[in-house]
mmCIF file of C-alpha atoms and ligand atoms in Angstrom:
data_model
loop_
_atom_site.group_PDB
_atom_site.id
_atom_site.type_symbol
_atom_site.label_atom_id
_atom_site.label_comp_id
_atom_site.label_asym_id
_atom_site.label_seq_id
_atom_site.Cartn_x
_atom_site.Cartn_y
_atom_site.Cartn_z
ATOM 1 C CA MET S 8 19.449 46.476 -196.797
ATOM 2 C CA ARG S 9 18.563 50.116 -195.780
ATOM 3 C CA PHE S 10 16.124 52.285 -198.095
ATOM 4 C CA THR S 11 14.065 55.137 -196.698
ATOM 5 C CA ILE S 12 11.188 56.947 -198.440
ATOM 6 C CA ALA S 13 10.299 60.310 -197.170
ATOM 7 C CA ILE S 14 6.781 61.490 -197.830
ATOM 8 C CA ASP S 15 5.761 64.936 -196.494
ATOM 9 C CA GLY S 16 2.648 67.209 -197.403
ATOM 10 C CA PRO S 17 -0.455 68.471 -195.869
ATOM 11 C CA ALA S 18 -3.415 66.788 -194.113
ATOM 12 C CA ALA S 19 -5.600 64.597 -196.456
ATOM 13 C CA ALA S 20 -3.665 65.086 -199.654
ATOM 14 C CA GLY S 21 -3.015 61.321 -199.983
ATOM 15 C CA LYS S 22 0.145 60.667 -198.036
ATOM 16 C CA GLY S 23 -1.157 57.815 -196.012
ATOM 17 C CA THR S 24 -2.955 56.135 -198.761
ATOM 18 C CA ILE S 25 0.402 56.331 -201.005
ATOM 19 C CA SER S 26 2.690 55.445 -198.086
ATOM 20 C CA ARG S 27 0.811 52.146 -197.238
ATOM 21 C CA ALA S 28 0.692 50.989 -201.040
ATOM 22 C CA LEU S 29 4.413 51.757 -201.285
ATOM 23 C CA ALA S 30 5.208 49.898 -198.400
ATOM 24 C CA ARG S 31 3.146 46.986 -199.449
ATOM 25 C CA LYS S 32 4.612 47.079 -202.988
ATOM 26 C CA PHE S 33 8.055 47.234 -201.863
ATOM 27 C CA GLY S 34 7.988 45.156 -198.673
ATOM 28 C CA PHE S 35 8.870 48.016 -196.447
ATOM 29 C CA LYS S 36 7.698 48.777 -193.093
ATOM 30 C CA HIS S 37 5.536 52.114 -192.761
ATOM 31 C CA LEU S 38 5.491 54.671 -189.980
ATOM 32 C CA ASP S 39 2.471 57.353 -190.125
ATOM 33 C CA THR S 40 4.634 60.065 -188.207
ATOM 34 C CA GLY S 41 1.416 61.938 -187.663
ATOM 35 C CA LEU S 42 0.182 59.438 -185.070
ATOM 36 C CA LEU S 43 3.172 60.154 -182.957
ATOM 37 C CA TYR S 44 1.987 63.944 -182.556
ATOM 38 C CA ARG S 45 -1.861 63.042 -182.231
ATOM 39 C CA ALA S 46 -0.699 60.157 -179.537
ATOM 40 C CA VAL S 47 0.970 62.989 -177.585
ATOM 41 C CA GLY S 48 -1.899 65.473 -178.044
ATOM 42 C CA ALA S 49 -4.628 63.026 -177.143
ATOM 43 C CA LYS S 50 -2.882 61.940 -173.718
ATOM 44 C CA GLY S 51 -3.217 65.301 -172.182
ATOM 45 C CA GLY S 52 -0.956 66.638 -169.516
ATOM 46 C CA ASP S 53 2.353 68.264 -170.299
ATOM 47 C CA PRO S 54 3.057 67.526 -173.964
ATOM 48 C CA VAL S 55 6.868 67.391 -173.492
ATOM 49 C CA ALA S 56 6.662 64.774 -170.709
ATOM 50 C CA MET S 57 4.213 62.884 -172.921
ATOM 51 C CA ALA S 58 6.523 62.742 -175.769
ATOM 52 C CA ARG S 59 9.468 61.851 -173.962
ATOM 53 C CA SER S 60 7.618 59.030 -172.304
ATOM 54 C CA LEU S 61 5.677 57.949 -175.609
ATOM 55 C CA VAL S 62 5.636 54.186 -176.285
ATOM 56 C CA PRO S 63 4.488 52.125 -179.506
ATOM 57 C CA ALA S 64 1.385 51.014 -177.683
ATOM 58 C CA ASP S 65 0.174 54.688 -177.366
ATOM 59 C CA LEU S 66 -0.179 54.792 -181.278
ATOM 60 C CA ASP S 67 -2.937 52.176 -181.141
ATOM 61 C CA ARG S 68 -5.322 54.248 -179.180
ATOM 62 C CA PRO S 69 -8.697 54.378 -181.507
ATOM 63 C CA ASP S 70 -9.601 57.948 -181.121
ATOM 64 C CA LEU S 71 -6.536 59.201 -182.679
ATOM 65 C CA ARG S 72 -7.999 59.711 -186.221
ATOM 66 C CA SER S 73 -10.544 62.479 -185.491
ATOM 67 C CA LEU S 74 -10.659 65.916 -186.195
ATOM 68 C CA SER S 75 -9.874 67.120 -182.808
ATOM 69 C CA ALA S 76 -7.049 64.819 -182.107
ATOM 70 C CA GLY S 77 -5.606 66.345 -185.534
ATOM 71 C CA GLU S 78 -6.097 69.626 -184.392
ATOM 72 C CA ALA S 79 -4.480 68.911 -180.805
ATOM 73 C CA ALA S 80 -1.587 67.134 -182.653
ATOM 74 C CA SER S 81 -0.930 70.437 -184.823
ATOM 75 C CA ARG S 82 -0.882 72.628 -181.796
ATOM 76 C CA ILE S 83 1.590 70.416 -179.718
ATOM 77 C CA ALA S 84 3.685 69.910 -182.941
ATOM 78 C CA ALA S 85 4.572 73.830 -182.966
ATOM 79 C CA LEU S 86 6.581 73.041 -179.643
ATOM 80 C CA PRO S 87 10.220 72.465 -180.415
ATOM 81 C CA GLU S 88 11.157 70.274 -177.336
ATOM 82 C CA VAL S 89 8.124 67.879 -178.316
ATOM 83 C CA ARG S 90 9.593 67.414 -181.867
ATOM 84 C CA GLN S 91 13.027 67.081 -180.448
ATOM 85 C CA ALA S 92 11.620 64.387 -178.087
ATOM 86 C CA LEU S 93 10.236 62.359 -181.070
ATOM 87 C CA VAL S 94 13.322 62.702 -183.452
ATOM 88 C CA GLU S 95 15.256 59.425 -182.492
ATOM 89 C CA PHE S 96 12.175 57.204 -182.596
ATOM 90 C CA GLN S 97 11.655 58.241 -186.302
ATOM 91 C CA ARG S 98 15.299 57.965 -187.282
ATOM 92 C CA ASP S 99 15.409 54.440 -185.652
ATOM 93 C CA PHE S 100 12.374 53.460 -187.746
ATOM 94 C CA ALA S 101 13.966 54.811 -190.911
ATOM 95 C CA ARG S 102 17.054 53.109 -190.281
ATOM 96 C CA GLN S 103 15.886 49.591 -189.965
ATOM 97 C CA GLN S 104 16.860 46.683 -192.072
ATOM 98 C CA GLY S 105 14.336 45.911 -195.061
ATOM 99 C CA GLY S 106 13.299 49.423 -196.174
ATOM 100 C CA ALA S 107 11.002 51.949 -194.570
ATOM 101 C CA VAL S 108 8.475 54.523 -195.718
ATOM 102 C CA LEU S 109 7.797 57.502 -193.374
ATOM 103 C CA ASP S 110 4.979 60.106 -193.897
ATOM 104 C CA GLY S 111 4.562 63.323 -192.134
ATOM 105 C CA ARG S 112 5.541 66.974 -192.502
ATOM 106 C CA ASP S 113 9.436 67.303 -191.868
ATOM 107 C CA ILE S 114 10.537 63.766 -193.006
ATOM 108 C CA GLY S 115 12.571 64.998 -196.095
ATOM 109 C CA THR S 116 13.829 68.287 -194.544
ATOM 110 C CA VAL S 117 14.622 67.498 -190.939
ATOM 111 C CA ILE S 118 14.135 63.561 -189.936
ATOM 112 C CA CYS S 119 15.578 61.994 -193.104
ATOM 113 C CA PRO S 120 17.425 64.528 -195.032
ATOM 114 C CA GLU S 121 19.358 61.831 -196.510
ATOM 115 C CA ALA S 122 16.328 59.594 -197.733
ATOM 116 C CA ASP S 123 16.733 57.588 -201.129
ATOM 117 C CA VAL S 124 13.474 59.015 -202.430
ATOM 118 C CA LYS S 125 11.466 62.082 -201.039
ATOM 119 C CA LEU S 126 7.801 62.845 -202.190
ATOM 120 C CA PHE S 127 5.848 65.949 -201.205
ATOM 121 C CA VAL S 128 2.172 65.002 -201.683
ATOM 122 C CA THR S 129 -0.486 67.905 -201.935
ATOM 123 C CA ALA S 130 -4.029 68.995 -203.172
ATOM 124 C CA SER S 131 -5.858 71.918 -203.297
ATOM 125 C CA PRO S 132 -7.423 72.723 -199.717
ATOM 126 C CA GLU S 133 -11.003 72.085 -201.239
ATOM 127 C CA THR S 134 -10.240 68.625 -202.453
ATOM 128 C CA ARG S 135 -8.649 67.578 -199.171
ATOM 129 C CA ALA S 136 -11.416 69.236 -197.118
ATOM 130 C CA LEU S 137 -13.779 67.171 -199.296
ATOM 131 C CA ARG S 138 -11.734 64.045 -198.888
ATOM 132 C CA ARG S 139 -11.613 64.344 -194.996
ATOM 133 C CA TRP S 140 -15.313 65.377 -194.504
ATOM 134 C CA THR S 141 -16.536 62.356 -196.530
ATOM 135 C CA GLU S 142 -14.073 59.936 -194.568
ATOM 136 C CA LEU S 143 -14.988 61.465 -191.089
ATOM 137 C CA GLY S 144 -18.344 61.963 -191.449
ATOM 138 C CA GLU S 145 -18.084 64.905 -188.784
ATOM 139 C CA GLY S 146 -19.146 68.494 -189.204
ATOM 140 C CA THR S 147 -19.975 70.431 -192.195
ATOM 141 C CA PHE S 148 -17.891 70.998 -195.373
ATOM 142 C CA GLU S 149 -17.209 74.761 -194.506
ATOM 143 C CA GLU S 150 -16.082 73.493 -190.990
ATOM 144 C CA VAL S 151 -13.800 70.879 -192.375
ATOM 145 C CA LEU S 152 -12.438 73.500 -194.920
ATOM 146 C CA ASP S 153 -11.940 75.919 -192.296
ATOM 147 C CA GLN S 154 -9.798 73.482 -190.261
ATOM 148 C CA VAL S 155 -7.702 72.220 -193.123
ATOM 149 C CA ARG S 156 -6.748 75.894 -193.816
ATOM 150 C CA THR S 157 -6.056 76.551 -190.221
ATOM 151 C CA ARG S 158 -4.094 73.548 -189.748
ATOM 152 C CA ASP S 159 -1.926 74.458 -193.020
ATOM 153 C CA ALA S 160 -1.212 77.559 -191.812
ATOM 154 C CA ARG S 161 -0.162 76.587 -188.625
ATOM 155 C CA ASP S 162 2.045 73.510 -190.061
ATOM 156 C CA MET S 163 3.526 75.979 -192.537
ATOM 157 C CA ASP S 164 4.024 78.838 -190.497
ATOM 158 C CA ARG S 165 5.641 77.478 -187.388
ATOM 159 C CA ALA S 166 9.274 78.145 -186.659
ATOM 160 C CA ASP S 167 10.665 74.832 -186.041
ATOM 161 C CA ALA S 168 10.436 72.115 -188.796
ATOM 162 C CA PRO S 169 7.924 73.948 -190.787
ATOM 163 C CA MET S 170 6.036 71.755 -193.488
ATOM 164 C CA ARG S 171 7.746 72.524 -196.827
ATOM 165 C CA PRO S 172 9.088 70.301 -199.626
ATOM 166 C CA ALA S 173 12.575 69.198 -199.581
ATOM 167 C CA ASN S 174 14.645 70.890 -202.190
ATOM 168 C CA ASP S 175 15.035 67.589 -203.728
ATOM 169 C CA ALA S 176 11.587 66.489 -203.487
ATOM 170 C CA LYS S 177 9.386 65.487 -206.466
ATOM 171 C CA ILE S 178 6.006 67.156 -206.052
ATOM 172 C CA LEU S 179 2.995 65.106 -206.540
ATOM 173 C CA ASP S 180 -0.419 66.820 -206.714
ATOM 174 C CA THR S 181 -3.464 64.438 -206.345
ATOM 175 C CA THR S 182 -6.007 67.088 -206.928
ATOM 176 C CA ALA S 183 -6.982 65.620 -210.252
ATOM 177 C CA LEU S 184 -5.748 62.133 -209.729
ATOM 178 C CA SER S 185 -7.662 59.131 -208.695
ATOM 179 C CA ILE S 186 -6.199 57.098 -205.751
ATOM 180 C CA ASP S 187 -4.925 54.222 -208.334
ATOM 181 C CA ALA S 188 -3.239 57.017 -210.526
ATOM 182 C CA ALA S 189 -1.523 58.729 -207.772
ATOM 183 C CA ILE S 190 -0.198 55.458 -206.458
ATOM 184 C CA ALA S 191 1.062 54.180 -209.896
ATOM 185 C CA ARG S 192 3.013 57.776 -210.151
ATOM 186 C CA ALA S 193 4.186 57.144 -206.732
ATOM 187 C CA ILE S 194 5.591 53.617 -207.396
ATOM 188 C CA GLU S 195 7.149 54.697 -210.993
ATOM 189 C CA ILE S 196 9.052 57.263 -208.949
ATOM 190 C CA VAL S 197 10.329 54.926 -206.377
ATOM 191 C CA ALA S 198 11.055 52.124 -209.035
ATOM 192 C CA ALA S 199 13.289 54.414 -210.822
ATOM 193 C CA ARG S 200 15.522 54.599 -207.711
ATOM 194 C CA TYR S 201 15.371 51.261 -205.918
ATOM 195 C CA VAL S 202 16.919 48.272 -207.193
ATOM 196 C CA PRO S 203 15.988 45.299 -204.936
HETATM 197 O O1 DC O 2 -0.587 63.822 -190.668
HETATM 198 P P1 DC O 2 -1.513 64.048 -189.767
HETATM 199 O O2 DC O 2 -2.596 65.029 -189.830
HETATM 200 O O3 DC O 2 -1.986 62.868 -188.792
HETATM 201 O O4 DC O 2 -0.804 64.977 -188.420
HETATM 202 C C1 DC O 2 -1.316 65.842 -187.416
HETATM 203 C C2 DC O 2 -0.678 67.011 -186.945
HETATM 204 O O5 DC O 2 0.687 66.345 -186.495
HETATM 205 C C3 DC O 2 0.002 67.821 -188.160
HETATM 206 O O6 DC O 2 -1.141 68.802 -188.274
HETATM 207 C C4 DC O 2 1.002 68.431 -187.773
HETATM 208 C C5 DC O 2 1.641 67.191 -186.887
HETATM 209 N N1 DC O 2 2.806 66.770 -187.580
HETATM 210 C C6 DC O 2 4.009 67.288 -187.509
HETATM 211 O O7 DC O 2 4.246 68.262 -187.453
HETATM 212 N N2 DC O 2 5.133 66.522 -188.044
HETATM 213 C C7 DC O 2 4.974 65.441 -188.462
HETATM 214 N N3 DC O 2 5.972 64.711 -189.221
HETATM 215 C C8 DC O 2 3.625 64.799 -188.803
HETATM 216 C C9 DC O 2 2.804 65.402 -188.159
#
C-alpha cells in the first residue's frame, strides 16, 4: 500500500506537529524535508556538493533546529542544483510501502504532485513568530518576527520551486486554532480520502 500526504506551508505554521500527528494516527512514516536543507546549510562548504553527499545520519545533528540553521537552510534552498540533488531522496521516501507524510515548501507542487492528500498549513506571521520565539527562547520577539518575514519572502520569491499551495491543496489556517483542533481538522481531511 502506498499513500502520500504532502504538507506545505511557512515556518512555524504547525506543519511539523500536524505531520507527526497524522503519521502516528495512520501509521505512516514521516519526513521533515526542512531538515534536509538545514543539514546541507549546517555542513558548510559547497552546498551543492553537500546536498549530493547527504546521508540520513546528517539529519540527526542536534543543532539543526536553531534560528541560524533555518536561515542558512532558506538561503541554500534557493539554489536549483541543491534542490535537484535532494529530489530523489524525497521521492523515494514518498513511494515507500505503508504510507508517508512529507512536510516542506514544495511537496505538493514539485516533489509529489500526485500526492493523495495535499494540505497547505499557514498562520499569520505574528502568530508564527510568537510560537517560534516561545519554543526556541532565542532573541527578542521583534527579531524573530523579522526573521519569519524575511524567510517567508525568500521562500516565496525564489524562482525555483517557490513556496505556494498546490492548486488542489486544502488550506488549513491555524492562526485561531489550538493544536488539538488543527490536528483534528487535518485527520478529518485525510480520513475522507484514506481507506485502510
Ligand atoms: O521547514 P523548515 O523551517 O525546517 O525549513 C527550513 C528552510 O528550508 C526553509 O526556510 C526553506 C527550505 N525548505 C525548502 O525550500 N523546501 C522544503 N521542502 C523544505 C524546506
